[in-house]
Coordinates of C-alpha atoms and ligand atoms in Angstrom, one line a residue:
X31 CA 9.7 -24.2 12.9
X32 CA 11.9 -24.1 9.8
X33 CA 15.6 -24.8 9.8
X34 CA 17.3 -21.5 9.5
X35 CA 19.5 -21.2 6.4
X36 CA 22.0 -18.5 5.9
X37 CA 21.7 -16.5 2.7
X38 CA 23.5 -18.3 -0.1
X39 CA 26.0 -16.5 -2.2
X40 CA 24.0 -14.8 -4.9
X41 CA 25.1 -14.6 -8.5
X42 CA 25.1 -11.4 -10.5
X43 CA 24.0 -9.1 -7.8
X44 CA 24.3 -5.6 -9.0
X45 CA 23.7 -2.2 -7.6
X46 CA 20.9 -0.7 -9.7
X47 CA 21.9 1.3 -12.7
X48 CA 19.9 4.2 -14.0
X49 CA 17.3 3.1 -16.4
X50 CA 16.4 5.1 -19.5
X51 CA 12.8 4.1 -20.1
X52 CA 11.3 4.3 -16.6
X53 CA 7.6 4.7 -17.4
X54 CA 6.2 6.5 -14.5
X55 CA 5.8 10.2 -15.1
X56 CA 6.2 12.5 -12.1
X57 CA 2.8 12.5 -10.3
X58 CA 1.3 16.0 -10.6
X59 CA 0.8 16.5 -6.9
X60 CA 4.5 15.8 -6.2
X61 CA 4.6 19.6 -6.3
X62 CA 2.8 19.5 -3.1
X63 CA 4.7 20.9 -0.2
X64 CA 3.9 20.5 3.5
X65 CA 5.6 22.8 5.9
X66 CA 5.5 23.2 9.7
X67 CA 5.7 26.6 11.3
X68 CA 5.6 27.9 14.8
X69 CA 3.3 30.9 14.8
X70 CA 0.0 32.4 16.0
X71 CA -2.7 31.3 13.6
X72 CA -5.0 34.3 13.6
X73 CA -2.1 36.5 12.4
X74 CA -1.2 34.5 9.4
X75 CA -1.8 35.8 5.9
X76 CA -3.3 32.8 4.0
X77 CA -6.2 32.2 1.6
X78 CA -7.6 29.6 4.0
X79 CA -7.1 28.6 7.7
X80 CA -8.3 25.2 8.6
X81 CA -9.5 24.7 12.2
X82 CA -11.5 21.7 13.5
X83 CA -14.4 20.6 15.7
X84 CA -15.5 17.4 17.3
X85 CA -19.2 16.4 16.8
X86 CA -21.5 17.8 19.4
X87 CA -19.2 20.6 20.7
X88 CA -21.3 23.7 21.3
X89 CA -18.5 26.1 22.2
X90 CA -15.1 25.4 20.6
X91 CA -11.9 25.6 22.6
X92 CA -8.2 25.6 21.8
X93 CA -7.2 27.0 18.4
X94 CA -10.7 26.8 17.0
X95 CA -11.9 28.7 20.0
X96 CA -9.3 31.5 19.5
X97 CA -10.4 31.9 15.9
X98 CA -14.1 31.9 16.9
X99 CA -13.4 34.7 19.4
X100 CA -11.5 36.7 16.8
X101 CA -14.5 36.3 14.6
X102 CA -16.9 37.5 17.3
X103 CA -18.4 34.1 17.9
X104 CA -19.2 33.3 14.2
X105 CA -18.4 29.6 14.6
X106 CA -20.4 29.3 17.8
X107 CA -23.3 31.0 15.9
X108 CA -23.1 28.5 13.0
X109 CA -23.1 25.6 15.5
X110 CA -26.2 27.1 17.1
X111 CA -27.9 27.5 13.8
X112 CA -27.2 23.8 13.1
X113 CA -25.1 24.5 10.1
X114 CA -21.9 23.1 11.7
X115 CA -22.3 19.7 13.3
X116 CA -18.8 18.5 13.4
X117 CA -19.6 15.4 11.4
X118 CA -16.5 13.5 10.1
X119 CA -15.1 15.3 7.1
X120 CA -17.7 18.1 7.2
X121 CA -16.3 21.3 5.7
X122 CA -17.7 24.8 6.3
X123 CA -16.1 27.8 4.7
X124 CA -16.4 31.2 6.3
X125 CA -15.1 34.3 4.7
X126 CA -13.5 36.7 7.1
X127 CA -13.7 40.0 5.2
X128 CA -10.6 41.4 6.9
X129 CA -11.6 40.7 10.5
X130 CA -8.5 38.5 10.8
X131 CA -5.5 37.9 8.6
X132 CA -6.6 34.6 7.0
X133 CA -9.1 35.3 4.1
X134 CA -11.2 32.3 4.9
X135 CA -11.6 30.0 7.8
X136 CA -12.5 26.4 7.1
X137 CA -14.1 24.5 9.9
X138 CA -13.4 20.8 9.5
X139 CA -15.5 18.2 11.3
X140 CA -13.6 15.5 13.2
X141 CA -16.6 13.4 14.0
X142 CA -17.4 11.9 17.5
X143 CA -14.5 12.2 19.9
X144 CA -14.8 8.5 21.1
X145 CA -14.2 7.3 17.5
X146 CA -11.3 9.7 16.8
X147 CA -7.8 8.3 15.9
X148 CA -5.0 8.8 13.4
X149 CA -7.1 7.1 10.7
X150 CA -9.8 9.9 11.1
X151 CA -7.0 12.5 10.6
X152 CA -5.8 10.8 7.4
X153 CA -9.4 10.8 6.1
X154 CA -10.4 14.3 7.0
X155 CA -7.0 15.7 5.9
X156 CA -7.7 14.3 2.5
X157 CA -11.3 15.6 2.4
X158 CA -10.3 19.1 3.3
X159 CA -7.6 19.5 0.7
X160 CA -9.8 18.1 -2.1
X161 CA -12.5 20.6 -1.0
X162 CA -10.0 23.4 -1.2
X163 CA -8.8 22.2 -4.6
X164 CA -12.4 22.2 -5.9
X165 CA -12.7 25.8 -4.8
X166 CA -9.6 26.7 -6.7
X167 CA -7.6 27.4 -3.5
X168 CA -4.0 26.2 -3.8
X169 CA -2.6 27.1 -0.4
X170 CA -3.8 26.7 3.2
X171 CA -2.7 26.8 6.8
X172 CA -3.9 24.2 9.2
X173 CA -3.8 23.3 12.9
X174 CA -2.5 19.8 13.7
X175 CA -5.7 17.8 14.0
X176 CA -6.0 15.7 17.1
X177 CA -2.8 17.0 18.7
X178 CA -4.9 19.0 21.2
X179 CA -7.9 17.4 23.0
X180 CA -7.9 14.6 20.4
X181 CA -5.1 12.9 22.4
X182 CA -2.8 12.0 19.5
X183 CA 0.8 12.7 19.9
X184 CA 2.0 15.6 17.7
X185 CA 4.2 13.3 15.5
X186 CA 1.4 10.9 14.9
X187 CA -0.8 13.9 13.9
X188 CA 1.8 15.3 11.6
X189 CA 2.3 11.9 9.9
X190 CA -1.4 11.3 9.4
X191 CA -1.9 14.8 8.0
X192 CA 0.9 14.3 5.5
X193 CA -0.4 10.8 4.4
X194 CA -4.0 12.0 4.1
X195 CA -3.0 15.1 2.2
X196 CA -0.7 13.4 -0.3
X197 CA -2.9 10.4 -0.9
X198 CA -6.2 12.3 -1.0
X199 CA -4.9 14.7 -3.7
X200 CA -3.6 11.9 -5.9
X201 CA -4.8 11.7 -9.4
X202 CA -3.7 9.6 -12.3
X203 CA -4.0 11.9 -15.3
X204 CA -1.1 10.6 -17.4
X205 CA -3.1 10.0 -20.6
X206 CA -5.5 12.9 -20.6
X207 CA -4.4 15.5 -23.1
X208 CA -6.0 18.6 -21.4
X209 CA -5.3 17.3 -17.9
X210 CA -2.9 20.0 -16.7
X211 CA -5.0 23.0 -17.8
X212 CA -8.3 21.6 -16.5
X213 CA -7.8 22.2 -12.8
X214 CA -5.7 24.1 -10.3
X215 CA -3.4 21.9 -8.2
X216 CA -3.3 22.3 -4.4
X217 CA 0.3 23.3 -3.8
X218 CA 1.1 24.1 -0.2
X219 CA -0.1 23.2 3.2
X220 CA 1.4 24.8 6.3
X221 CA 0.8 23.1 9.7
X222 CA 1.0 25.7 12.4
X223 CA 1.7 25.0 16.1
X224 CA 2.7 27.7 18.6
X225 CA 4.8 25.5 20.8
X226 CA 8.3 25.0 19.3
X227 CA 8.9 21.5 20.7
X228 CA 5.6 20.2 19.6
X229 CA 6.2 21.8 16.2
X230 CA 9.4 19.8 15.9
X231 CA 7.6 16.6 16.6
X232 CA 4.9 17.5 14.0
X233 CA 7.6 18.2 11.5
X234 CA 9.2 14.7 12.0
X235 CA 5.8 13.2 11.5
X236 CA 5.1 15.2 8.3
X237 CA 8.5 14.1 6.9
X238 CA 7.8 10.4 7.6
X239 CA 4.2 10.7 6.4
X240 CA 5.4 12.2 3.1
X241 CA 7.9 9.5 2.6
X242 CA 5.3 6.8 3.2
X243 CA 2.7 8.5 1.0
X244 CA 5.1 9.0 -1.9
X245 CA 5.9 5.3 -1.9
X246 CA 2.1 4.5 -1.9
X247 CA 1.8 6.8 -4.9
X248 CA 4.6 4.8 -6.7
X249 CA 2.5 1.7 -6.2
X250 CA -0.8 3.5 -7.3
X251 CA 0.9 4.8 -10.5
X252 CA 2.1 1.3 -11.4
X253 CA -1.3 -0.3 -10.8
X254 CA -3.2 2.5 -12.7
X255 CA -0.8 2.3 -15.6
X256 CA -2.3 0.4 -18.5
X257 CA -0.9 -3.0 -19.3
X258 CA 0.6 -2.1 -22.7
X259 CA 2.8 0.3 -20.7
X260 CA 3.3 -1.5 -17.4
X261 CA 4.8 -4.7 -18.8
X262 CA 7.0 -7.0 -16.7
X263 CA 10.1 -5.2 -18.1
X264 CA 8.7 -1.9 -17.0
X265 CA 8.0 -3.2 -13.6
X266 CA 11.6 -4.2 -13.5
X267 CA 12.6 -0.7 -14.5
X268 CA 10.4 0.7 -11.7
X269 CA 12.1 -1.6 -9.3
X270 CA 15.5 -0.6 -10.6
X271 CA 14.7 3.1 -10.0
X272 CA 13.6 2.4 -6.4
X273 CA 16.7 0.3 -5.8
X274 CA 19.0 3.0 -7.3
X275 CA 17.4 5.8 -5.4
X276 CA 17.7 3.9 -2.1
X277 CA 21.0 2.1 -2.7
X278 CA 19.5 -1.4 -2.6
X279 CA 20.8 -4.4 -4.4
X280 CA 18.7 -5.7 -7.2
X281 CA 18.7 -8.7 -9.6
X282 CA 16.3 -9.3 -12.5
X283 CA 16.2 -12.9 -13.7
X284 CA 14.9 -13.7 -17.2
X285 CA 13.1 -16.7 -18.7
X286 CA 16.2 -18.8 -19.5
X287 CA 17.6 -18.3 -16.0
X288 CA 14.3 -19.1 -14.4
X289 CA 13.8 -22.3 -16.5
X290 CA 17.3 -23.4 -15.5
X291 CA 16.3 -22.9 -11.8
X292 CA 13.3 -25.2 -12.3
X293 CA 10.6 -22.6 -12.0
X294 CA 8.1 -24.7 -14.1
X295 CA 5.0 -23.3 -12.5
X296 CA 6.0 -19.7 -13.2
X297 CA 7.2 -20.5 -16.7
X298 CA 4.0 -22.4 -17.5
X299 CA 2.1 -19.1 -17.1
X300 CA 4.8 -17.1 -18.9
X301 CA 4.8 -19.3 -22.0
X302 CA 1.5 -17.9 -23.1
X303 CA 3.0 -14.5 -24.0
X304 CA 5.9 -13.1 -26.1
X305 CA 6.5 -10.5 -23.4
X306 CA 9.6 -11.6 -21.4
X307 CA 8.8 -12.6 -17.8
X308 CA 10.9 -11.1 -14.9
X309 CA 11.7 -12.3 -11.5
X310 CA 12.6 -9.1 -9.7
X311 CA 14.7 -9.6 -6.5
X312 CA 15.5 -6.6 -4.3
X313 CA 17.7 -6.8 -1.2
X314 CA 17.8 -4.5 1.8
X315 CA 20.5 -5.6 4.3
X316 CA 19.4 -3.8 7.4
X317 CA 21.0 -6.4 9.8
X318 CA 23.9 -8.0 7.9
X319 CA 25.4 -9.4 11.1
X320 CA 22.3 -11.5 11.7
X321 CA 21.2 -13.1 8.4
X322 CA 18.4 -15.0 10.2
X323 CA 16.7 -11.7 11.2
X324 CA 14.9 -11.5 7.9
X325 CA 11.6 -10.9 6.1
X326 CA 10.6 -11.9 2.6
X327 CA 8.0 -9.9 0.7
X328 CA 6.7 -11.8 -2.2
X329 CA 4.5 -10.1 -4.8
X330 CA 2.2 -11.3 -7.6
X331 CA 3.1 -9.3 -10.7
X332 CA 0.6 -10.4 -13.4
X333 CA 0.8 -7.3 -15.6
X334 CA -2.4 -8.4 -17.4
X335 CA -4.6 -11.4 -16.6
X336 CA -6.7 -12.5 -19.6
X337 CA -7.2 -15.9 -17.9
X338 CA -5.1 -17.6 -20.5
X339 CA -6.8 -20.4 -22.4
X340 CA -9.4 -20.5 -19.6
X341 CA -10.2 -17.0 -21.0
X342 CA -12.1 -14.5 -18.8
X343 CA -15.3 -13.0 -20.1
X344 CA -14.8 -9.5 -21.6
X345 CA -16.9 -7.5 -19.2
X346 CA -14.6 -5.7 -16.8
X347 CA -11.5 -7.4 -18.0
X348 CA -9.7 -4.1 -18.2
X349 CA -9.5 -4.2 -14.4
X350 CA -7.0 -7.0 -14.8
X351 CA -4.2 -4.4 -15.6
X352 CA -4.2 -4.2 -11.8
X353 CA -3.3 -7.9 -11.3
X354 CA 0.3 -6.8 -10.5
X355 CA -0.8 -4.8 -7.4
X356 CA 0.9 -7.2 -5.0
X357 CA 4.2 -6.8 -6.8
X358 CA 3.8 -3.1 -7.0
X359 CA 3.1 -2.8 -3.3
X360 CA 6.2 -4.9 -2.5
X361 CA 8.4 -2.7 -4.7
X362 CA 6.9 0.5 -3.1
X363 CA 7.3 -0.9 0.4
X364 CA 11.0 -1.4 -0.3
X365 CA 11.2 2.3 -1.1
X366 CA 10.0 3.1 2.4
X367 CA 12.2 0.5 4.0
X368 CA 15.2 1.9 2.1
X369 CA 14.5 5.3 3.6
X370 CA 13.5 4.4 7.2
X371 CA 16.2 1.7 7.5
X372 CA 14.8 -0.8 10.0
X373 CA 17.3 -3.2 11.6
X374 CA 16.2 -6.3 9.6
X375 CA 17.1 -7.9 6.3
X376 CA 14.3 -7.7 3.7
X377 CA 14.2 -9.6 0.5
X378 CA 11.6 -8.6 -2.1
X379 CA 10.7 -11.2 -4.8
X380 CA 8.3 -10.2 -7.5
X381 CA 7.1 -12.7 -10.1
X382 CA 6.1 -10.6 -13.2
X383 CA 4.5 -11.9 -16.4
X384 CA 1.4 -11.5 -18.5
X385 CA -1.2 -14.3 -18.5
X386 CA -2.1 -14.5 -22.2
X387 CA -3.6 -17.2 -24.4
X388 CA -0.8 -17.1 -27.0
X389 CA -0.1 -20.0 -29.4
X390 CA 2.3 -21.6 -26.8
X391 CA 0.0 -21.0 -23.9
X392 CA -0.3 -23.8 -21.3
X393 CA -3.5 -25.9 -21.5
X394 CA -6.0 -27.0 -18.9
X395 CA -4.8 -30.5 -17.8
X396 CA -1.1 -29.6 -18.2
X397 CA 1.1 -30.6 -15.3
X398 CA 3.9 -28.3 -14.2
X399 CA 6.7 -28.8 -11.7
X400 CA 7.7 -26.0 -9.3
X401 CA 11.2 -25.3 -8.1
X402 CA 10.8 -27.5 -5.0
X403 CA 9.9 -30.5 -7.2
X404 CA 6.2 -30.5 -6.4
X405 CA 3.8 -31.0 -9.3
X406 CA 0.6 -29.1 -10.0
X407 CA -2.2 -30.0 -12.4
X408 CA -3.4 -26.9 -14.2
X409 CA -7.2 -27.3 -14.1
X410 CA -7.8 -23.6 -14.9
X411 CA -5.2 -21.4 -16.5
X412 CA -6.9 -18.4 -14.9
X413 CA -5.7 -19.6 -11.5
X414 CA -2.2 -18.3 -12.5
X415 CA -1.3 -16.2 -9.5
X416 CA -0.8 -19.2 -7.2
X417 CA 1.4 -20.8 -9.9
X418 CA 3.8 -17.8 -10.2
X419 CA 3.8 -17.4 -6.4
X420 CA 4.7 -21.0 -5.9
X421 CA 8.1 -20.6 -7.5
X422 CA 8.6 -17.1 -6.0
X423 CA 8.1 -18.6 -2.5
X424 CA 10.5 -21.4 -3.3
X425 CA 13.0 -18.9 -4.4
X426 CA 12.8 -16.9 -1.2
X427 CA 13.2 -20.1 0.8
X428 CA 16.3 -21.0 -1.1
X429 CA 17.7 -17.6 -0.2
X430 CA 17.3 -18.4 3.4
X431 CA 14.2 -16.4 4.2
X432 CA 12.4 -17.6 7.4
X433 CA 9.5 -15.2 7.5
X434 CA 7.4 -14.8 4.4
X435 CA 4.6 -12.4 3.5
X436 CA 3.1 -12.8 0.1
X437 CA 0.8 -10.1 -1.4
X438 CA -1.5 -10.9 -4.3
X439 CA -4.7 -10.0 -6.1
X440 CA -5.3 -13.8 -5.9
X441 CA -9.0 -14.6 -6.0
X442 CA -12.3 -13.1 -7.1
X443 CA -13.8 -15.0 -4.2
X444 CA -12.0 -12.6 -1.8
X445 CA -14.0 -9.7 -3.2
X446 CA -17.2 -11.7 -2.7
X447 CA -16.2 -12.6 0.9
X448 CA -14.8 -9.4 2.3
X449 CA -15.6 -6.8 -0.3
X450 CA -13.3 -3.8 -0.4
X451 CA -13.1 -2.8 3.3
X452 CA -10.4 -5.2 4.4
X453 CA -7.7 -7.5 3.1
X454 CA -8.0 -11.3 3.7
X455 CA -5.2 -12.8 5.7
X456 CA -4.2 -16.4 5.8
X457 CA -1.1 -18.2 6.9
X458 CA 0.5 -20.9 9.0
X459 CA 2.0 -18.8 11.9
X460 CA -0.3 -17.1 14.4
X461 CA 2.4 -14.7 15.6
X462 CA 3.3 -13.4 12.2
X463 CA -0.4 -13.2 11.3
X464 CA -1.1 -11.1 14.4
X465 CA 1.9 -8.9 13.8
X466 CA 0.6 -8.2 10.3
X467 CA -2.9 -7.4 11.6
X468 CA -1.4 -5.2 14.3
X469 CA 0.8 -3.3 11.9
X470 CA -2.4 -2.6 9.9
X471 CA -4.0 -1.1 13.0
X472 CA -1.3 1.5 13.1
X473 CA -1.5 2.3 9.4
X474 CA -5.3 2.2 9.2
X475 CA -5.3 -0.6 6.6
X476 CA -7.7 -3.3 7.7
X477 CA -7.1 -7.0 7.7
X478 CA -9.3 -10.0 8.5
X479 CA -8.2 -13.6 9.0
X480 CA -9.7 -16.5 7.2
X481 CA -9.3 -20.1 8.5
X482 CA -7.0 -22.7 6.9
X483 CA -8.6 -25.9 8.3
X484 CA -7.2 -29.2 7.1
X485 CA -10.7 -30.1 5.9
X486 CA -10.2 -27.7 3.0
X487 CA -7.2 -29.5 1.7
X488 CA -9.4 -32.0 -0.1
X489 CA -10.4 -29.2 -2.5
X490 CA -7.0 -29.2 -4.2
X491 CA -6.4 -33.0 -4.4
X492 CA -5.5 -34.1 -7.9
X493 CA -5.7 -37.5 -9.6
X494 CA -2.6 -37.0 -11.6
X495 CA -0.3 -34.5 -9.7
X496 CA 0.6 -33.5 -6.2
X497 CA -2.2 -30.9 -6.2
X498 CA -4.4 -29.1 -8.7
X499 CA -4.5 -25.3 -9.1
X500 CA -8.3 -24.9 -8.8
X501 CA -10.5 -26.1 -6.0
X502 CA -13.7 -25.2 -7.8
X503 CA -16.4 -22.9 -6.3
X504 CA -16.1 -23.6 -2.6
X505 CA -13.9 -21.5 -0.3
X506 CA -12.0 -20.1 -3.3
X507 CA -9.6 -17.8 -1.4
X508 CA -8.7 -20.5 1.1
X509 CA -8.1 -23.2 -1.4
X510 CA -5.7 -20.8 -3.2
X511 CA -3.9 -20.1 0.0
X512 CA -3.6 -23.9 0.7
X513 CA -1.8 -24.4 -2.5
X514 CA 0.7 -21.6 -1.6
X515 CA 1.2 -23.3 1.8
X516 CA 2.8 -26.3 -0.1
X517 CA 5.7 -24.0 -1.2
X518 CA 6.8 -22.3 2.1
X519 CA 8.8 -25.3 3.3
X520 CA 8.0 -24.9 7.0
X521 CA 8.8 -21.1 7.2
X522 CA 6.5 -18.8 9.0
X523 CA 4.2 -17.5 6.3
X524 CA 1.4 -15.0 5.8
X525 CA -0.7 -14.6 2.7
X526 CA -2.5 -11.3 1.9
X527 CA -5.3 -11.5 -0.7
X528 CA -5.7 -7.9 -1.9
X529 CA -8.1 -8.7 -4.8
X530 CA -10.7 -6.3 -3.2
X531 CA -8.5 -3.8 -1.4
X532 CA -5.9 -2.9 -4.1
X533 CA -8.4 -0.8 -6.0
X534 CA -11.3 1.5 -4.9
X535 CA -14.5 2.1 -6.9
X536 CA -15.2 5.5 -5.2
X537 CA -13.6 8.6 -3.7
X538 CA -13.6 8.2 0.0
X539 CA -11.2 9.8 2.5
X540 CA -7.6 9.3 1.3
X541 CA -8.7 6.8 -1.4
X542 CA -9.6 7.9 -4.9
X543 CA -11.0 5.8 -7.7
X544 CA -8.5 3.3 -9.0
X545 CA -5.4 2.0 -7.2
X546 CA -5.3 2.4 -3.4
X547 CA -1.6 1.5 -2.7
X548 CA -2.8 -1.1 -0.1
X549 CA -0.9 -2.7 1.6
X550 CA 2.3 -0.7 1.1
X551 CA 2.2 1.2 4.4
X552 CA 1.4 -2.0 6.4
X553 CA 4.3 -3.9 4.8
X554 CA 6.7 -1.2 5.7
X555 CA 5.2 -0.9 9.2
X556 CA 5.6 -4.7 9.7
X557 CA 9.3 -4.6 8.7
X558 CA 9.8 -1.8 11.3
X559 CA 7.8 -3.7 14.0
X560 CA 9.7 -7.0 13.3
X561 CA 13.0 -5.2 13.5
X562 CA 11.9 -3.7 16.8
X563 CA 10.8 -7.1 18.1
X564 CA 14.1 -8.7 17.1
X565 CA 16.3 -6.0 18.8
X566 CA 14.2 -3.9 21.1
X567 CA 15.7 -0.5 21.6
X568 CA 15.2 -0.2 25.4
X569 CA 12.8 -1.6 28.0
X570 CA 9.1 -1.5 27.1
X571 CA 9.6 -3.8 24.1
X572 CA 6.2 -5.3 23.2
X573 CA 7.7 -8.4 21.6
X574 CA 5.3 -11.2 22.3
X575 CA 6.5 -14.6 23.4
X576 CA 5.5 -17.3 20.9
Ligands
BES858 N1 -6.5 -12.1 -10.8 C1 -7.6 -13.0 -10.6 C2 -8.3 -12.7 -9.3 C3 -9.1 -11.4 -9.2 C4 -10.4 -11.3 -9.6 C5 -8.4 -10.2 -8.8 C6 -11.1 -10.1 -9.5 C7 -9.1 -9.0 -8.7 C8 -10.4 -9.0 -9.1 C9 -7.0 -14.4 -10.5 O1 -5.9 -14.7 -11.3 C10 -8.1 -15.3 -10.9 O2 -8.5 -15.2 -12.1 N2 -8.6 -16.2 -10.1 C11 -9.7 -17.1 -10.4 C12 -9.3 -18.4 -9.8 C13 -10.2 -19.5 -10.2 C14 -10.1 -19.8 -11.7 C15 -9.9 -20.7 -9.4 C16 -11.0 -16.5 -9.8 O3 -10.9 -15.9 -8.8 O4 -12.0 -16.6 -10.5
MN859 MN1 -6.4 -15.3 -13.2
ZN860 ZN1 -4.7 -13.1 -11.7

């Protein structure tokens, strides 16, 4: 394992100052309020009361049963009639016409009980508020899904409800002139739980879930923002805002500084555009007494990828405004980390530039030298992500980082291999890989590991340099990762290829069309899990021996 360096003194570290031209407008659904109350549900005056039902249940119990009784068995009747099945996300609206205080009861399907977990709660919570919004209903009261016979603890349920609600209502309407008049917004969800202690736990969960979801939305906004607005400088502004709000240290390095540091691989990409490149460095010192207890989050921030001189075909090129999703998710994860304050030091490094075919653009065949002295033959200028990440990884190592996680929309091959259901994971350290996958199990973000066998190394052998930046058509995601592996200098390292998962092509559960915010929640969860593993609070630590 790598020699542990202590963090070097860092030049020009500043506390973030307010930035005048932060691009992101307030997301509309930031108006959304989620409250927790301790009350009896049938007596609440609300436009809609949300209750739930597992699949196959003939006679509802618990809160749903109480409502059913108050409605003289209306829900049981609808189940008998086959109209309510309890399928996941199924929504059945019943008007109460004054029989109970709530004007409507909405029966939400939770699906089969044996498949139920927090992820189901996130998904159905999103479906139900979108359903209400379509109906023009802006307020509702809900029971805490899964906190009863579902077996979730109340805090987990509260967190999942908040995440699903915020993320499911998300819309990017920044550039549509008649956007605000066109629809009602959903404004207020009240989670009701009779028991006061349980209500307190739900409330803590709702608070954490809202924090986490709002950070995801920061990432979604950045990714959805068109590239003429979300330039590298604007990414730096967004990072400055996060750092200022959370009291984190931030440095933004510009082209001359990066050239001086020997970032030839990054600068090779950046020379194709007039738009200044930025290396954005954010520091969270959660365990200053133990500098070796650290995590580096490295993000690809290509604000637009034309392919450069190896120009991409025009069809679908507009999607390449999202080629900074890795960088956006790292910035957003720092917002959560700044709020949840895990006992670990986290360094975020985002390499931001455009990949353009300007008059000074690099050419296929050029050889560039990264910060660690290694040379790369640029076979294809469209394989730019690995070039900028090479220097970002070197930088993080120079800062003494011993655990690295990079996040990048790195290869089209990833979309071919795993589609949009899960993120591809590669790396050199089985423990850190497993910790990442496990963090994903908690957040509901899915990961799948790909191999890094030595046999693949031949793919990036170059005749003229230490390696080449394109391995051709075979194992495209793996050969890209193998290039990155040359720049981690023995540190534990995980690479997340989010080319498929950073955007969604459909509305489904808490995802909507466009940016997903993946893997923001998992990055923050990993930081918390690593902090916990390094200094377990009490017995029952699940830290695994290596
Ligand atoms: N940003 C792209 C990868 C990508 C493709 C992300 C589709 C999201 C959706 C990356 O920079 C790229 O162009 N990769 C090339 C690499 C090749 C030239 C070796 C690719 O995947 O085709
Ligand atoms: Mn590219
Ligand atoms: Zn790219």
